[in-house]
Structures are given as structure tokens and as C-alpha cells.
Short mmCIF file of C-alpha atoms in Angstrom, two decimals:
data_model
loop_
_atom_site.label_atom_id
_atom_site.label_comp_id
_atom_site.label_asym_id
_atom_site.label_seq_id
_atom_site.Cartn_x
_atom_site.Cartn_y
_atom_site.Cartn_z
CA UNK O 1 246.47 129.65 80.29
CA UNK O 2 243.39 128.64 78.37
CA UNK O 3 242.86 130.48 75.07
CA UNK O 4 239.83 130.56 72.79
CA UNK O 5 240.17 132.53 69.55
CA UNK O 6 237.05 134.43 68.47
CA UNK O 7 237.29 135.80 64.89
CA UNK O 8 235.53 139.18 64.71
CA UNK O 9 234.91 142.03 62.23
CA UNK O 10 234.99 141.77 58.42
CA UNK O 11 238.79 141.56 58.76
CA UNK O 12 238.54 138.21 60.65
CA UNK O 13 240.56 139.62 63.53
CA UNK O 14 241.42 137.14 66.26
CA UNK O 15 239.99 138.33 69.56
CA UNK O 16 241.41 136.07 72.28
CA UNK O 17 239.48 135.00 75.34
CA UNK O 18 242.10 133.97 77.89
CA UNK O 19 241.65 132.66 81.40
CA UNK O 20 243.24 130.96 84.37
CA UNK O 21 241.50 127.56 84.72
CA UNK O 22 242.22 127.51 88.45
CA UNK O 23 240.24 130.68 89.18
CA UNK O 24 238.18 131.07 85.97
CA UNK O 25 239.26 134.72 85.95
CA UNK O 26 240.09 135.95 82.48
CA UNK O 27 240.60 138.76 80.02
CA UNK O 28 239.66 139.69 76.48
CA UNK O 29 242.55 140.57 74.19
CA UNK O 30 241.74 142.79 71.18
CA UNK O 31 237.92 142.84 71.19
CA UNK O 32 237.65 144.43 67.77
CA UNK O 33 233.90 144.12 67.25
CA UNK O 34 230.99 141.66 67.11
CA UNK O 35 230.46 142.28 70.81
CA UNK O 36 227.53 139.89 71.18
CA UNK O 37 229.59 137.06 69.69
CA UNK O 38 232.38 137.79 72.19
CA UNK O 39 229.95 137.89 75.11
CA UNK O 40 228.41 134.58 74.06
CA UNK O 41 231.85 132.94 74.02
CA UNK O 42 232.66 134.32 77.47
CA UNK O 43 229.36 133.03 78.85
CA UNK O 44 229.72 129.60 77.23
CA UNK O 45 233.10 129.07 78.93
CA UNK O 46 231.99 130.47 82.29
CA UNK O 47 234.82 132.99 82.46
CA UNK O 48 234.79 136.04 84.76
CA UNK O 49 236.28 138.91 82.72
CA UNK O 50 238.60 141.09 84.82
CA UNK O 51 240.53 143.02 82.15
CA UNK O 52 240.40 144.14 78.54
CA UNK O 53 243.90 144.05 77.00
CA UNK O 54 244.91 145.72 73.73
CA UNK O 55 247.96 144.85 71.64
CA UNK O 56 247.71 147.97 69.44
CA UNK O 57 245.36 150.72 68.34
CA UNK O 58 244.01 149.60 64.96
CA UNK O 59 240.23 149.65 64.72
CA UNK O 60 239.76 145.95 63.92
CA UNK O 61 241.49 145.18 67.24
CA UNK O 62 239.85 147.81 69.48
CA UNK O 63 236.45 148.63 67.98
CA UNK O 64 234.44 146.73 70.60
CA UNK O 65 236.59 147.76 73.56
CA UNK O 66 234.37 150.37 75.18
CA UNK O 67 231.28 148.17 74.92
CA UNK O 68 232.87 145.09 76.48
CA UNK O 69 234.70 147.13 79.14
CA UNK O 70 231.38 148.65 80.17
CA UNK O 71 229.55 145.31 80.06
CA UNK O 72 232.08 143.58 82.33
CA UNK O 73 233.02 146.71 84.33
CA UNK O 74 236.64 145.87 83.49
CA UNK O 75 239.63 148.19 83.05
CA UNK O 76 241.28 148.67 79.67
CA UNK O 77 244.99 147.81 79.68
CA UNK O 78 247.36 148.71 76.83
CA UNK O 79 248.67 149.25 74.31
CA UNK O 80 251.90 151.28 74.62
CA UNK O 81 251.41 155.06 74.56
CA UNK O 82 252.99 155.14 71.08
CA UNK O 83 249.56 154.15 69.74
CA UNK O 84 247.66 157.00 71.40
CA UNK O 85 247.33 158.73 68.02
CA UNK O 86 245.56 155.65 66.62
CA UNK O 87 243.06 155.58 69.50
CA UNK O 88 242.51 159.34 69.17
CA UNK O 89 241.72 158.80 65.47
CA UNK O 90 239.12 156.04 65.85
CA UNK O 91 236.42 158.11 64.12
CA UNK O 92 238.70 158.59 61.11
CA UNK O 93 239.65 154.90 61.18
CA UNK O 94 235.94 154.00 61.13
CA UNK O 95 235.44 156.09 57.99
CA UNK O 96 238.64 154.75 56.38
CA UNK O 97 237.71 151.09 56.81
CA UNK O 98 233.94 151.40 56.47
CA UNK O 99 233.28 150.29 60.05
CA UNK O 100 230.55 151.61 62.37
CA UNK O 101 231.62 154.81 64.18
CA UNK O 102 233.96 154.14 67.08
CA UNK O 103 234.47 156.60 69.93
CA UNK O 104 238.07 157.60 70.81
CA UNK O 105 239.29 156.56 74.24
CA UNK O 106 242.38 156.18 76.39
CA UNK O 107 243.09 152.98 78.32
CA UNK O 108 243.09 152.91 82.09
CA UNK O 109 246.73 151.80 81.88
CA UNK O 110 249.35 152.17 79.15
CA UNK O 111 251.90 149.37 78.85
CA UNK O 112 255.69 149.44 78.65
CA UNK O 113 258.43 146.90 77.94
CA UNK O 114 258.86 144.64 80.95
CA UNK O 115 255.47 145.32 82.53
CA UNK O 116 253.44 142.37 83.77
CA UNK O 117 249.68 141.86 83.75
CA UNK O 118 247.99 139.54 86.24
CA UNK O 119 244.95 137.52 85.16
CA UNK O 120 243.92 135.20 87.98
CA UNK O 121 247.14 133.36 88.81
CA UNK O 122 248.55 133.98 85.33
CA UNK O 123 251.29 136.50 84.61
CA UNK O 124 251.54 138.05 81.16
CA UNK O 125 254.91 139.61 80.31
CA UNK O 126 254.80 142.66 78.03
CA UNK O 127 257.16 143.00 75.07
CA UNK O 128 257.09 146.34 73.24
CA UNK O 129 257.42 145.43 69.56
CA UNK O 130 257.05 148.52 67.35
CA UNK O 131 256.93 148.43 63.58
CA UNK O 132 253.38 147.57 62.54
CA UNK O 133 252.40 150.42 64.86
CA UNK O 134 254.73 152.35 67.20
CA UNK O 135 252.93 151.22 70.34
CA UNK O 136 252.36 147.53 69.57
CA UNK O 137 252.92 145.02 72.38
CA UNK O 138 253.08 141.22 72.64
CA UNK O 139 251.88 139.24 75.67
CA UNK O 140 253.95 136.27 76.86
CA UNK O 141 252.60 133.61 79.26
CA UNK O 142 255.57 131.41 80.06
CA UNK O 143 253.93 128.75 82.24
CA UNK O 144 251.78 127.52 79.35
CA UNK O 145 254.37 128.54 76.72
CA UNK O 146 252.07 130.82 74.75
CA UNK O 147 252.36 134.32 73.29
CA UNK O 148 249.73 136.65 71.83
CA UNK O 149 251.37 138.80 69.15
CA UNK O 150 248.60 140.79 67.45
CA UNK O 151 249.78 141.96 64.03
CA UNK O 152 253.54 141.67 64.64
CA UNK O 153 253.95 138.16 63.27
CA UNK O 154 251.70 135.77 61.35
CA UNK O 155 251.99 132.18 60.19
CA UNK O 156 254.29 132.65 57.21
CA UNK O 157 254.13 136.44 57.20
CA UNK O 158 254.64 139.65 59.19
CA UNK O 159 252.60 142.76 59.90
CA UNK O 160 252.14 145.55 57.37
CA UNK O 161 254.30 148.61 57.85
CA UNK O 162 252.71 150.96 55.30
CA UNK O 163 250.34 152.60 57.80
CA UNK O 164 251.19 155.97 59.42
CA UNK O 165 254.26 155.61 61.67
CA UNK O 166 254.85 152.04 60.53
CA UNK O 167 258.51 151.04 60.33
CA UNK O 168 259.66 147.92 58.51
CA UNK O 169 263.16 147.84 60.02
CA UNK O 170 261.76 148.23 63.54
CA UNK O 171 259.32 145.38 62.98
CA UNK O 172 262.03 143.02 61.75
CA UNK O 173 264.23 143.96 64.71
CA UNK O 174 261.41 143.41 67.22
CA UNK O 175 260.63 139.98 65.80
CA UNK O 176 264.27 138.90 65.64
CA UNK O 177 265.46 140.31 68.99
CA UNK O 178 262.34 139.83 71.11
CA UNK O 179 259.94 137.21 69.74
CA UNK O 180 262.65 134.93 68.37
CA UNK O 181 264.39 134.79 71.75
CA UNK O 182 261.32 132.95 73.08
CA UNK O 183 261.32 129.12 73.15
CA UNK O 184 260.93 127.43 69.75
CA UNK O 185 257.99 125.38 70.98
CA UNK O 186 256.07 128.43 72.23
CA UNK O 187 252.63 128.66 70.62
CA UNK O 188 251.95 131.93 68.79
CA UNK O 189 248.49 133.51 68.55
CA UNK O 190 248.51 136.10 65.74
CA UNK O 191 245.93 138.83 65.20
CA UNK O 192 244.74 137.17 61.98
CA UNK O 193 244.93 133.64 60.63
CA UNK O 194 246.06 130.36 62.22
CA UNK O 195 248.29 129.77 65.21
CA UNK O 196 251.92 128.86 64.71
CA UNK O 197 255.06 128.42 66.82
CA UNK O 198 258.18 130.51 67.32
CA UNK O 199 260.34 127.69 65.98
CA UNK O 200 258.29 127.24 62.82
CA UNK O 201 258.52 130.94 62.00
CA UNK O 202 262.22 131.06 62.77
CA UNK O 203 262.72 128.19 60.34
CA UNK O 204 260.26 128.92 57.53
CA UNK O 205 258.95 132.50 57.64
CA UNK O 206 260.08 134.07 54.34
CA UNK O 207 260.52 137.52 55.91
CA UNK O 208 262.37 136.80 59.17
CA UNK O 209 263.66 133.19 59.13
CA UNK O 210 267.13 132.53 60.51
CA UNK O 211 268.30 131.57 57.01
CA UNK O 212 267.86 135.16 55.87
CA UNK O 213 270.24 136.39 58.53
CA UNK O 214 273.18 134.03 58.11
#
């Protein structure tokens, strides 16, 4: 799986352009805004966008979704239905964060634990990892040993849990029991900041490292 990270919005949110190099069919994960910038990246890599995939419902991750879905005539997939209330509240989110108004929407498909998403010949496995938001999902591509985690886990940090329906204990459990069962060498693409690996976070992350758990 080829991945190009496109930082968007004033929050420097990592929109990921992913594609299967064999077919050049791809998807956009978390197109939070700066739609023209995203479209330029897609065009420069010659990718045919087939799906728009969302890890969770926060505005900086979904603000450009309707525009890019319409542009590429592509279905919107995810997140888990637990984040419906966030998508329903996009107008309020826009006011809260000082973003341009964003129209509420529902995806064409909600995601659940164990679902798979096909992108060309790639298969993304869905992990439901609540805590930052109740409907947050991670996307695992095992052939290339990569995972897109949104705001669950960062290099040296974890997602905030002080938003409505956030849950710190759930987030820690999701990271420890789901993400940290993935291979140590698996590359991690967070929703903000630099990439990391599962092994590095298991060893050094001050919130969830193995050393904290005995």
C-alpha cells in the first residue's frame, strides 16, 4: 500500500492518500479540509479515487468529505455508528473550532470491528478503538505492514479524551489490546504529527508503554 500524507486544516490533520500500486486505485482517509490541496496530490500521483474513508467524526478529519466524495463520485465509508452524533453536529463543530460551515451527513457505510475494506487489491482490516470518540476505527493493511490510526495513538502520545463521550480507560484498553497486538515493526500513521511504529510506542510511549503495565 502506497501512502502519501497530506496535512490539512489549521490543525495540521494528516489526510492520507492511499493506493494499490498494481491498479492505481485508491482512497482518501480523513479529508478534513483544503480540498484543492488534496485534489492536487491525487492528480500528481495519478490515483483513481474509489472510496472516502473516515476514522472518526471530528471536523478536522471530515470537513472536506462531502466535497471530495462528490468530486470523485466515491462512497463515504466509516466511521463506526458511535460517531453519528459528531457527524450530526458538524455545524456546531464548525462554530466551536472556527472552521467554515460544514454540512452534516451520514456515510454510505458504517464500519464495525472485523469489517474489511477493499481498495484495488488491498484489504484494510477495521479495528473499532473507542476512547477518543466512541466510534473511532483504525485501518490495518497487513501486506505492507501499515496501520492508519487517526487520533487513537500518536508518536509519544495518545488521543484526547475530554471531548463529549470520550473515555480515557477505553482508549488505553483499545491501544493495549488491539493496536499493541499488531507487529512491532508495523508503521503507524497518526492523525497528527509524524509516523511511528507499534514497537516504538510499546517501548517508549509515556501513556501506554509496556513498562507501565508490568
